[in-house]
Short mmCIF file of C-alpha atoms and ligand atoms in Angstrom, two decimals:
data_model
loop_
_atom_site.label_atom_id
_atom_site.label_comp_id
_atom_site.label_asym_id
_atom_site.label_seq_id
_atom_site.Cartn_x
_atom_site.Cartn_y
_atom_site.Cartn_z
CA MET A 600 122.85 92.65 47.75
CA GLU A 601 125.50 95.04 49.03
CA LYS A 602 124.20 97.33 51.76
CA GLU A 603 124.44 100.99 50.88
CA TYR A 604 126.39 103.31 53.13
CA ASP A 605 123.86 105.00 55.39
CA GLY A 606 126.20 107.29 57.28
CA GLU A 607 125.87 105.22 60.45
CA ALA A 608 127.60 102.02 59.50
CA GLN A 609 127.90 99.71 62.50
CA CYS A 610 130.44 96.95 63.01
CA ASP A 611 130.41 94.57 65.96
CA GLU A 612 134.17 94.64 66.15
CA PRO A 613 136.01 97.92 66.67
CA LEU A 614 138.04 99.22 63.77
CA ARG A 615 141.61 97.98 64.01
CA ALA A 616 144.34 100.34 62.88
CA ILE A 617 148.09 100.06 62.58
CA PHE A 618 150.21 103.19 62.68
CA LEU A 619 153.76 103.07 61.37
CA PRO A 620 155.86 106.16 62.16
CA PHE A 621 159.15 106.92 60.44
CA LEU A 622 162.34 106.55 62.47
CA SER A 623 162.84 110.22 63.32
CA THR A 624 161.65 112.11 66.43
CA SER A 625 159.73 114.88 64.71
CA HIS A 626 157.87 112.43 62.45
CA ILE A 627 157.17 110.09 65.37
CA ILE A 628 155.73 112.75 67.70
CA PRO A 629 152.83 114.01 65.51
CA LEU A 630 151.95 110.60 64.08
CA VAL A 631 151.80 109.10 67.56
CA ASP A 632 149.59 112.00 68.66
CA MET A 633 147.38 111.21 65.67
CA ALA A 634 147.27 107.51 66.56
CA ARG A 635 146.20 108.49 70.08
CA LEU A 636 143.36 110.56 68.62
CA PHE A 637 142.01 107.57 66.74
CA ALA A 638 142.15 105.57 69.98
CA MET A 639 140.34 108.41 71.74
CA TYR A 640 137.54 107.98 69.19
CA GLY A 641 137.18 104.25 69.73
CA VAL A 642 139.60 102.78 67.20
CA ASP A 643 141.80 99.90 68.37
CA VAL A 644 145.33 101.15 67.69
CA THR A 645 148.69 99.42 67.42
CA ILE A 646 151.81 101.48 66.80
CA ILE A 647 154.71 99.59 65.29
CA THR A 648 158.22 100.78 66.03
CA THR A 649 161.61 99.69 67.32
CA SER A 650 162.56 99.67 71.00
CA HIS A 651 164.71 102.79 71.09
CA ASN A 652 162.10 104.82 69.18
CA ALA A 653 159.35 103.55 71.47
CA THR A 654 161.03 105.32 74.41
CA ILE A 655 160.09 108.66 72.78
CA PHE A 656 156.37 108.10 73.31
CA GLN A 657 155.71 105.06 75.48
CA LYS A 658 154.81 107.18 78.52
CA SER A 659 151.95 108.76 76.53
CA ILE A 660 150.67 105.35 75.44
CA ASP A 661 150.75 104.09 79.03
CA LEU A 662 148.78 107.15 80.13
CA ASP A 663 146.18 106.51 77.40
CA SER A 664 145.92 102.82 78.32
CA SER A 665 145.33 103.78 81.94
CA ARG A 666 142.43 105.90 80.66
CA GLY A 667 140.90 102.77 79.16
CA ARG A 668 141.82 103.45 75.54
CA SER A 669 142.62 100.56 73.28
CA ILE A 670 146.16 101.45 72.24
CA ARG A 671 149.53 99.73 72.45
CA THR A 672 153.02 99.66 70.99
CA HIS A 673 154.24 96.63 69.08
CA VAL A 674 158.02 96.69 69.34
CA ILE A 675 160.06 95.08 66.60
CA LYS A 676 163.76 94.37 66.93
CA PHE A 677 165.97 96.78 65.02
CA PRO A 678 168.48 94.64 63.09
CA ALA A 679 171.48 96.62 64.35
CA GLU A 680 173.96 93.76 64.04
CA LYS A 681 172.90 92.82 60.54
CA VAL A 682 173.55 96.32 59.22
CA GLY A 683 176.61 97.00 61.39
CA LEU A 684 175.17 99.70 63.65
CA PRO A 685 175.85 100.09 67.35
CA VAL A 686 172.93 99.25 69.65
CA GLY A 687 170.67 102.28 70.13
CA VAL A 688 171.32 103.97 66.77
CA GLU A 689 167.87 103.41 65.29
CA ALA A 690 166.74 106.80 64.02
CA PHE A 691 167.57 109.83 61.92
CA ASN A 692 168.25 112.29 64.69
CA VAL A 693 170.55 115.18 65.32
CA ASP A 694 173.28 112.97 66.77
CA THR A 695 173.03 110.19 64.20
CA PRO A 696 176.40 109.94 62.45
CA ARG A 697 176.17 110.56 58.74
CA GLU A 698 177.77 107.21 57.90
CA SER A 699 174.90 105.47 59.70
CA HIS A 700 172.15 106.85 57.44
CA SER A 701 172.38 104.28 54.67
CA LYS A 702 172.57 101.53 57.31
CA ILE A 703 169.32 102.72 58.89
CA TYR A 704 167.67 102.64 55.47
CA MET A 705 169.06 99.14 55.01
CA ALA A 706 167.59 98.12 58.37
CA LEU A 707 164.21 99.49 57.30
CA PHE A 708 164.46 97.47 54.11
CA ILE A 709 165.18 94.34 56.16
CA LEU A 710 162.22 95.07 58.45
CA GLN A 711 159.76 95.62 55.62
CA HIS A 712 158.73 91.96 55.30
CA GLU A 713 158.20 91.59 59.06
CA ILE A 714 156.06 94.73 59.13
CA GLU A 715 153.96 93.59 56.17
CA GLN A 716 153.39 90.31 57.98
CA LEU A 717 152.28 92.24 61.07
CA PHE A 718 149.70 94.17 59.03
CA GLU A 719 148.19 90.79 58.21
CA ASP A 720 148.67 89.03 61.57
CA LEU A 721 147.24 91.92 63.58
CA LYS A 722 144.25 91.98 61.23
CA ALA A 723 144.40 95.69 60.52
CA ASP A 724 141.32 97.24 58.94
CA PHE A 725 143.43 100.16 57.77
CA ILE A 726 147.00 101.39 58.09
CA VAL A 727 148.39 104.86 58.59
CA THR A 728 152.00 105.02 57.53
CA ASP A 729 154.53 107.81 57.25
CA MET A 730 155.17 109.26 53.80
CA PHE A 731 158.63 107.65 53.85
CA TYR A 732 157.11 104.17 53.46
CA PRO A 733 155.81 104.30 49.87
CA TRP A 734 155.91 100.47 49.71
CA SER A 735 153.13 100.29 52.29
CA VAL A 736 150.51 101.27 49.69
CA ASP A 737 151.15 97.96 47.90
CA ALA A 738 151.17 96.06 51.18
CA ALA A 739 147.74 97.51 51.98
CA ALA A 740 146.45 96.75 48.47
CA LYS A 741 147.50 93.09 48.84
CA LEU A 742 145.41 92.89 52.01
CA GLY A 743 142.54 94.84 50.49
CA ILE A 744 142.66 97.52 53.18
CA PRO A 745 143.03 101.31 52.93
CA ARG A 746 146.37 102.98 53.46
CA LEU A 747 146.38 106.54 54.73
CA MET A 748 149.58 108.46 54.26
CA PHE A 749 150.86 110.79 56.97
CA HIS A 750 152.53 113.98 55.78
CA GLY A 751 154.87 115.63 58.24
CA ALA A 752 154.44 118.94 56.42
CA SER A 753 151.89 121.70 55.72
CA TYR A 754 149.44 121.87 52.83
CA LEU A 755 151.22 125.01 51.68
CA ALA A 756 154.61 123.29 51.65
CA ARG A 757 153.33 120.31 49.67
CA SER A 758 151.49 122.63 47.26
CA ALA A 759 154.64 124.74 46.80
CA ALA A 760 156.79 121.69 46.07
CA HIS A 761 154.20 120.49 43.56
CA SER A 762 154.21 123.89 41.84
CA ILE A 763 157.99 123.80 41.48
CA GLU A 764 157.99 120.21 40.21
CA LEU A 765 155.41 121.13 37.60
CA TYR A 766 156.58 124.56 36.40
CA SER A 767 160.29 124.85 37.35
CA PRO A 768 160.11 128.62 37.98
CA HIS A 769 163.59 128.48 39.50
CA LEU A 770 165.06 127.62 36.10
CA LYS A 771 163.65 130.79 34.56
CA VAL A 772 165.65 133.24 36.69
CA GLU A 773 169.19 134.46 36.03
CA SER A 774 170.75 133.84 39.43
CA ASP A 775 170.42 131.87 42.66
CA SER A 776 169.30 134.97 44.53
CA GLU A 777 166.79 136.38 42.03
CA LYS A 778 163.22 136.10 43.26
CA PHE A 779 160.50 134.22 41.39
CA VAL A 780 156.83 133.64 42.11
CA LEU A 781 155.61 130.09 42.78
CA PRO A 782 153.11 129.49 39.96
CA GLU A 783 149.43 128.65 40.38
CA LEU A 784 149.26 128.97 44.16
CA PRO A 785 146.48 130.86 45.96
CA ASP A 786 148.98 133.66 46.85
CA ALA A 787 151.87 135.20 44.89
CA LEU A 788 154.62 133.75 47.07
CA GLU A 789 158.17 134.73 46.18
CA MET A 790 161.31 132.70 46.77
CA THR A 791 164.83 132.33 45.45
CA ARG A 792 166.59 129.26 44.10
CA LEU A 793 168.89 129.21 47.13
CA GLN A 794 165.91 128.82 49.43
CA LEU A 795 164.67 125.68 47.70
CA PRO A 796 165.50 122.19 48.96
CA ASP A 797 168.33 120.71 46.87
CA TRP A 798 166.11 117.92 45.53
CA LEU A 799 163.79 120.53 43.98
CA ARG A 800 166.64 122.64 42.59
CA SER A 801 168.10 119.81 40.56
CA PRO A 802 167.38 116.08 40.53
CA ASN A 803 169.18 113.82 43.01
CA PRO A 804 168.32 110.44 44.59
CA TYR A 805 166.00 112.19 47.06
CA THR A 806 164.02 113.58 44.09
CA GLU A 807 163.35 109.98 43.06
CA LEU A 808 162.22 109.09 46.58
CA MET A 809 159.87 112.09 46.64
CA LYS A 810 158.44 110.98 43.27
CA ALA A 811 157.80 107.52 44.68
CA ILE A 812 156.14 109.08 47.73
CA LYS A 813 153.87 111.17 45.53
CA GLU A 814 152.92 108.17 43.41
CA SER A 815 152.16 106.18 46.54
CA GLU A 816 150.03 109.03 47.84
CA LYS A 817 147.98 109.04 44.64
CA ARG A 818 147.30 105.34 45.10
CA SER A 819 146.51 105.68 48.80
CA TYR A 820 143.05 106.06 50.27
CA GLY A 821 144.06 109.58 51.27
CA SER A 822 146.48 111.64 53.27
CA LEU A 823 146.51 113.03 56.81
CA PHE A 824 148.04 116.32 57.86
CA ASN A 825 148.75 117.88 61.22
CA SER A 826 146.92 121.01 60.12
CA PHE A 827 143.47 122.48 60.53
CA TYR A 828 141.23 123.95 57.87
CA GLU A 829 141.18 127.54 59.16
CA LEU A 830 144.98 127.65 59.22
CA GLU A 831 145.55 127.11 55.50
CA SER A 832 142.13 126.50 53.97
CA GLU A 833 143.03 127.73 50.48
CA TYR A 834 146.09 125.50 50.37
CA HIS A 835 144.12 122.55 51.66
CA GLU A 836 141.62 122.98 48.81
CA HIS A 837 144.38 123.67 46.31
CA TYR A 838 146.31 120.57 47.33
CA LYS A 839 143.33 118.27 47.04
CA ARG A 840 142.53 119.74 43.63
CA VAL A 841 146.00 119.42 42.11
CA MET A 842 146.68 116.02 43.61
CA GLY A 843 143.22 114.65 42.96
CA THR A 844 143.34 112.83 46.29
CA LYS A 845 141.37 112.83 49.51
CA SER A 846 142.99 114.51 52.46
CA TRP A 847 142.08 115.31 56.04
CA GLY A 848 143.55 117.93 58.35
CA LEU A 849 143.45 116.53 61.89
CA GLY A 850 145.35 119.22 63.73
CA PRO A 851 146.51 120.61 65.94
CA VAL A 852 147.27 117.08 67.13
CA SER A 853 149.47 118.35 69.97
CA LEU A 854 146.54 120.23 71.49
CA TRP A 855 144.01 117.50 70.90
CA ALA A 856 145.95 114.49 72.13
CA ASN A 857 147.71 116.25 75.02
CA ARG A 858 145.02 117.98 77.03
CA ASP A 859 146.54 117.49 80.46
CA ALA A 860 149.84 118.74 81.79
CA SER A 861 150.76 115.07 82.37
CA ASP A 862 150.39 114.45 78.62
CA MET A 863 152.43 117.50 77.72
CA ALA A 864 155.20 116.57 80.12
CA ALA A 865 155.29 112.96 78.93
CA ARG A 866 155.70 113.97 75.29
CA GLY A 867 159.07 113.39 73.68
CA LEU A 868 162.27 113.21 75.65
CA ALA A 869 161.41 115.65 78.45
CA LYS A 870 162.40 114.90 82.03
CA GLU A 871 159.45 115.89 84.20
CA GLU A 872 161.40 116.40 87.40
CA GLU A 873 163.42 119.29 85.95
CA GLY A 874 160.37 121.50 85.49
CA GLU A 875 159.39 122.55 88.97
CA GLU A 876 162.72 123.85 90.12
CA GLY A 877 164.07 124.97 86.79
CA TRP A 878 162.47 126.56 83.79
CA LEU A 879 158.92 126.56 85.17
CA LYS A 880 159.84 128.44 88.32
CA TRP A 881 161.87 130.87 86.26
CA LEU A 882 159.08 131.41 83.70
CA ASN A 883 156.48 131.88 86.40
CA SER A 884 158.58 134.70 87.82
CA LYS A 885 158.41 136.67 84.56
CA PRO A 886 155.72 139.12 83.39
CA GLU A 887 153.11 137.98 80.88
CA GLY A 888 154.28 137.99 77.26
CA SER A 889 157.83 139.04 78.16
CA VAL A 890 159.85 135.92 77.31
CA LEU A 891 161.23 134.77 73.97
CA TYR A 892 161.27 131.02 73.36
CA VAL A 893 164.25 130.25 71.14
CA SER A 894 164.42 126.77 69.67
CA PHE A 895 165.41 125.19 66.39
CA GLY A 896 163.67 121.84 66.70
CA SER A 897 164.96 118.36 67.25
CA MET A 898 167.27 118.03 64.26
CA ASN A 899 169.41 121.14 64.14
CA LYS A 900 172.83 122.03 65.37
CA PHE A 901 174.62 125.31 64.76
CA PRO A 902 178.33 125.99 64.46
CA TYR A 903 180.03 128.00 67.19
CA SER A 904 180.09 131.12 65.00
CA GLN A 905 176.28 131.07 64.79
CA LEU A 906 175.78 130.36 68.49
CA VAL A 907 177.84 133.46 69.29
CA GLU A 908 175.60 135.61 67.08
CA ILE A 909 172.44 134.21 68.69
CA ALA A 910 173.79 134.70 72.21
CA ASN A 911 174.77 138.29 71.51
CA ALA A 912 171.46 139.06 69.84
CA LEU A 913 169.50 137.65 72.76
CA GLU A 914 171.54 139.48 75.34
CA GLY A 915 171.38 142.69 73.31
CA SER A 916 167.62 142.45 72.81
CA GLY A 917 166.94 143.32 76.43
CA HIS A 918 164.14 140.72 76.50
CA ASN A 919 163.89 137.68 78.73
CA PHE A 920 164.53 134.43 76.91
CA ILE A 921 164.55 130.65 77.13
CA TRP A 922 167.03 129.20 74.68
CA VAL A 923 167.07 125.50 73.90
CA VAL A 924 170.72 124.81 73.14
CA ARG A 925 172.32 121.70 71.81
CA LYS A 926 175.96 120.79 72.15
CA ASN A 927 177.48 119.18 69.10
CA ASN A 928 180.45 116.95 68.65
CA ASP A 929 182.13 118.86 65.91
CA ALA A 930 185.56 120.40 65.99
CA ASP A 931 184.58 123.79 67.38
CA ASP A 932 182.46 122.27 70.15
CA GLN A 933 185.10 122.75 72.86
CA GLU A 934 185.39 126.44 72.18
CA GLY A 935 181.61 126.71 71.76
CA SER A 936 180.68 125.03 75.02
CA GLY A 937 183.16 127.20 76.96
CA PHE A 938 181.56 130.29 75.50
CA LEU A 939 178.03 129.03 76.18
CA GLU A 940 178.81 128.12 79.78
CA GLU A 941 180.13 131.64 80.38
CA PHE A 942 177.06 133.05 78.68
CA GLU A 943 174.75 130.89 80.77
CA LYS A 944 176.44 132.07 83.97
CA ARG A 945 176.09 135.69 82.92
CA VAL A 946 172.40 135.57 81.98
CA LYS A 947 171.62 133.61 85.13
CA GLU A 948 173.18 136.39 87.17
CA SER A 949 171.26 139.07 85.29
CA ASP A 950 168.16 136.83 85.49
CA LYS A 951 167.46 137.61 81.83
CA GLY A 952 167.88 134.19 80.31
CA PHE A 953 167.43 130.47 80.90
CA LEU A 954 169.26 127.86 78.85
CA ILE A 955 167.77 124.40 78.39
CA TRP A 956 170.31 121.86 77.24
CA GLY A 957 169.09 119.28 74.74
CA TRP A 958 165.36 118.69 74.98
CA ALA A 959 162.73 121.17 76.19
CA PRO A 960 159.15 120.37 77.20
CA GLN A 961 158.00 122.63 74.37
CA LEU A 962 154.24 122.27 74.74
CA LEU A 963 154.34 123.19 78.41
CA ILE A 964 156.63 126.13 77.78
CA LEU A 965 154.61 127.55 74.89
CA GLU A 966 151.41 127.53 76.86
CA ASN A 967 152.99 129.46 79.75
CA LYS A 968 151.63 133.02 79.87
CA ALA A 969 155.12 134.49 80.22
CA ILE A 970 156.02 133.52 76.64
CA GLY A 971 155.62 136.39 74.20
CA GLY A 972 157.00 134.95 70.97
CA LEU A 973 159.35 132.45 69.35
CA VAL A 974 162.55 132.46 67.42
CA SER A 975 162.08 129.29 65.41
CA HIS A 976 163.29 127.31 62.43
CA CYS A 977 159.70 126.90 61.18
CA GLY A 978 159.57 123.13 61.63
CA TRP A 979 155.97 122.32 60.87
CA ASN A 980 155.10 120.91 64.28
CA THR A 981 156.47 124.00 65.97
CA VAL A 982 154.51 126.27 63.60
CA VAL A 983 151.27 124.49 64.53
CA GLU A 984 152.15 124.49 68.23
CA SER A 985 152.98 128.21 68.22
CA VAL A 986 149.76 129.06 66.37
CA ASN A 987 147.87 127.03 68.90
CA ALA A 988 149.54 129.02 71.67
CA GLY A 989 148.66 132.27 69.88
CA LEU A 990 152.27 133.41 69.50
CA PRO A 991 154.14 135.30 66.76
CA THR A 992 157.49 134.04 65.49
CA VAL A 993 160.82 135.31 64.28
CA THR A 994 161.23 132.91 61.36
CA TRP A 995 164.61 131.35 60.72
CA PRO A 996 164.15 128.54 58.20
CA LEU A 997 167.02 126.09 57.87
CA PHE A 998 166.30 122.86 55.99
CA ALA A 999 163.50 120.42 54.94
CA GLU A 1000 160.42 122.46 53.94
CA HIS A 1001 161.07 125.27 56.45
CA PHE A 1002 161.36 127.99 53.81
CA PHE A 1003 157.86 127.15 52.55
CA ASN A 1004 156.50 127.21 56.10
CA GLU A 1005 158.07 130.64 56.53
CA LYS A 1006 155.93 131.85 53.60
CA LEU A 1007 152.80 130.71 55.40
CA VAL A 1008 153.79 132.33 58.70
CA VAL A 1009 155.10 135.61 57.27
CA ASP A 1010 153.21 136.24 54.01
CA VAL A 1011 149.91 134.40 54.38
CA LEU A 1012 149.13 134.46 58.11
CA ARG A 1013 151.23 137.58 58.81
CA ILE A 1014 152.27 136.43 62.27
CA GLY A 1015 156.02 136.31 61.69
CA VAL A 1016 159.08 138.46 61.09
CA PRO A 1017 161.79 136.89 58.92
CA VAL A 1018 165.31 136.91 60.25
CA GLY A 1019 166.39 137.04 56.62
CA ALA A 1020 167.73 133.48 56.10
CA LYS A 1021 168.87 133.18 52.51
CA GLU A 1022 170.07 129.65 52.04
CA TRP A 1023 168.56 126.19 52.45
CA ARG A 1024 170.94 123.57 53.82
CA GLN A 1025 170.95 119.89 54.66
CA TRP A 1026 169.63 119.08 58.12
CA ASN A 1027 172.89 117.46 59.15
CA GLU A 1028 175.18 120.20 57.82
CA PHE A 1029 176.06 123.65 59.12
CA GLY A 1030 175.74 125.33 55.73
CA SER A 1031 177.71 128.45 54.84
CA GLU A 1032 175.32 131.12 56.07
CA VAL A 1033 175.77 132.80 59.44
CA VAL A 1034 172.88 135.10 60.33
CA LYS A 1035 174.24 138.22 62.00
CA ARG A 1036 173.28 139.42 65.48
CA GLU A 1037 171.93 142.71 64.07
CA ASP A 1038 169.48 140.87 61.81
CA ILE A 1039 168.36 138.60 64.63
CA GLY A 1040 168.04 141.57 66.98
CA ASN A 1041 166.04 143.67 64.50
CA ALA A 1042 163.57 140.86 63.87
CA ILE A 1043 163.14 140.27 67.63
CA ALA A 1044 162.56 143.99 68.23
CA LEU A 1045 159.86 144.11 65.52
CA MET A 1046 158.09 141.05 66.86
CA MET A 1047 158.20 142.08 70.51
CA ASP A 1048 157.13 145.66 69.76
CA GLU A 1049 154.22 146.37 72.05
CA ALA A 1050 152.59 148.68 69.52
CA GLY A 1051 152.58 148.73 65.70
CA GLU A 1052 153.09 145.59 63.68
CA GLY A 1053 154.18 143.56 66.73
CA ALA A 1054 150.81 144.14 68.36
CA GLU A 1055 149.00 143.39 65.08
CA MET A 1056 150.82 140.09 64.75
CA ARG A 1057 149.89 139.09 68.26
CA ARG A 1058 146.27 140.00 67.55
CA ARG A 1059 146.23 137.81 64.42
CA ALA A 1060 147.99 134.97 66.25
CA LYS A 1061 145.36 135.10 68.98
CA ILE A 1062 142.56 134.79 66.40
CA LEU A 1063 144.29 131.73 64.94
CA SER A 1064 144.74 130.26 68.39
CA ASP A 1065 141.00 130.54 69.00
CA ALA A 1066 140.37 128.91 65.63
CA ALA A 1067 142.73 126.06 66.53
CA LYS A 1068 140.82 125.40 69.73
CA LYS A 1069 137.50 125.45 67.90
CA ALA A 1070 138.78 123.10 65.20
CA ILE A 1071 139.08 120.22 67.65
CA GLN A 1072 135.78 120.77 69.44
CA VAL A 1073 132.52 119.06 68.46
CA GLY A 1074 131.45 120.65 65.19
CA GLY A 1075 134.96 122.00 64.48
CA SER A 1076 136.73 121.26 61.21
CA SER A 1077 139.29 118.73 62.48
CA HIS A 1078 136.72 117.14 64.75
CA ASN A 1079 134.33 116.69 61.84
CA ASN A 1080 137.17 115.27 59.77
CA ILE A 1081 138.08 112.53 62.22
CA ILE A 1082 134.46 111.56 62.83
CA GLU A 1083 133.72 111.43 59.10
CA LEU A 1084 136.89 109.56 58.31
CA ILE A 1085 136.31 106.93 61.00
CA GLN A 1086 132.74 106.53 59.79
CA GLU A 1087 133.96 106.12 56.22
CA LEU A 1088 136.52 103.51 57.29
CA LYS A 1089 133.87 101.62 59.27
CA SER A 1090 131.64 101.62 56.28
CA LEU A 1091 134.45 100.27 54.10
CA LYS A 1092 135.07 97.50 56.61
CA LEU A 1093 131.39 96.66 56.65
CA SER A 1094 131.07 96.48 52.90
CA LYS A 1095 134.22 94.32 52.74
CA SER A 1096 132.74 91.89 55.26
CA GLN A 1097 129.52 91.68 53.24
CA ARG A 1098 131.24 90.88 49.97
N1 UDP B 62 160.31 119.33 70.56
C1 UDP B 62 160.26 119.42 71.94
N2 UDP B 62 161.38 119.81 72.59
C2 UDP B 62 162.53 120.12 71.96
C3 UDP B 62 162.58 120.04 70.55
C4 UDP B 62 161.44 119.65 69.89
O1 UDP B 62 159.22 119.14 72.56
O2 UDP B 62 163.50 120.50 72.62
C5 UDP B 62 159.12 118.87 69.84
C6 UDP B 62 158.28 120.03 69.35
O3 UDP B 62 157.27 120.35 70.28
C7 UDP B 62 157.74 119.50 68.04
C8 UDP B 62 158.81 118.54 67.56
O4 UDP B 62 159.54 118.16 68.70
O5 UDP B 62 156.55 118.78 68.27
C9 UDP B 62 159.75 119.18 66.56
O6 UDP B 62 159.16 119.19 65.32
P1 UDP B 62 159.36 120.37 64.29
O7 UDP B 62 158.59 119.98 63.07
O8 UDP B 62 159.00 121.66 64.88
O9 UDP B 62 160.90 120.45 64.00
P2 UDP B 62 162.03 119.36 63.60
O10 UDP B 62 162.42 118.72 64.87
O11 UDP B 62 161.42 118.42 62.61
O12 UDP B 62 163.11 120.17 63.00
#
């Protein structure tokens, strides 16, 4: 007779999990943090990726192994030659040439069989795969194991997209800039057609992919989010209700998996040795809450015209700032880099600003007491990391689901001031909108205001930061979620072995 689940299912063998991140830095980072959490709670974890992508996180895995956790990377060879890509181009990142995108997808298609075989050979008890691998739900079904789907987004963003797919409110307004309310959501959130991702505005091949992802989610064991209940509880409940699926918020994963400075420094592409003499020394010389952290994530690049507006706004704001700047290879780059180098020299002399070129150790910076707020594109990981640090944000959504995240930050949580971005664009395009220095400056002034709404936002952000810290402690919402989920997965394994 099958043994009933008694809440304390025991297996002799540890649970074996395989994590499969997508080939893009900002999907890899949170899913790897999540994988590390499972290892922290006794699960035997293997992360499958290609060699170039492994460099983004291998240091963290080595640190965890040295702590005695059962976690490793299984590197598979990216079929660069077969798809005609130069060695090293293995991911959708800011510098990935547009013509390479379809080749990377082709490479993923080629790798699918090898990965499916690995699920079997490594005897996974469950798999956690990025949303962009809808095929993995069938692979898991063949093996009779659960597939959990990782969402790189917020519950609010997924709920908003679902609302638009279902009710098409954007087709009931007269113009691209007329506001409409997103139907059936816990709050009356207003947007315009121009702020919607193109695939939601009108069908394109990406719409089909998103449909496949949704279908695969419905057939999965459940979904995992880098979110915590107190951050968007109503949207968490709403999402589970409308989707009819199980889902667990396991965030903030950055806080949970990276408790030591060594973890924070190892994360992503940061170079540890730069810290002491550079940004850290500079930040430590600044008064508490006085510095703006200005960053637009790992995928964005701005045209020269926009960089000039940002630079002028920052200089004109009178506040200290750290600006993470990225050079790009487009036509106006020459002119742009000349301007930026001059700007860098000037703000160094005035000691008002610090430019970080390329990649910043964001977690370490955000937790520094000198930081008083962000100017950010509302990438979901950055939203969670800024909430965790108890900081308000000037919101400047650009692409992906950023405009939905802005709604959460500004309208629901009320810890953000919008810069007034009007138009969604592709992540690898400049778009036509240039946000003016006055608008950037006004939003910064409101957020950094020591009294009034600025102070209120900081107060609310601090409450959320405390909630984030509680969520991952024993008895906290995310903590309960991971313990319950692991218990559930153990029990499934046990009942499978008894069949
Ligand atoms: N990140 C970082 N340094 C950088 C840029 C990004 O550490 O210079 C990290 C950041 O902490 C976050 C992730 O990369 O965890 C970016 O994800 P997000 O969703 O915020 O934005 P995206 O890169 O997807 O636009």
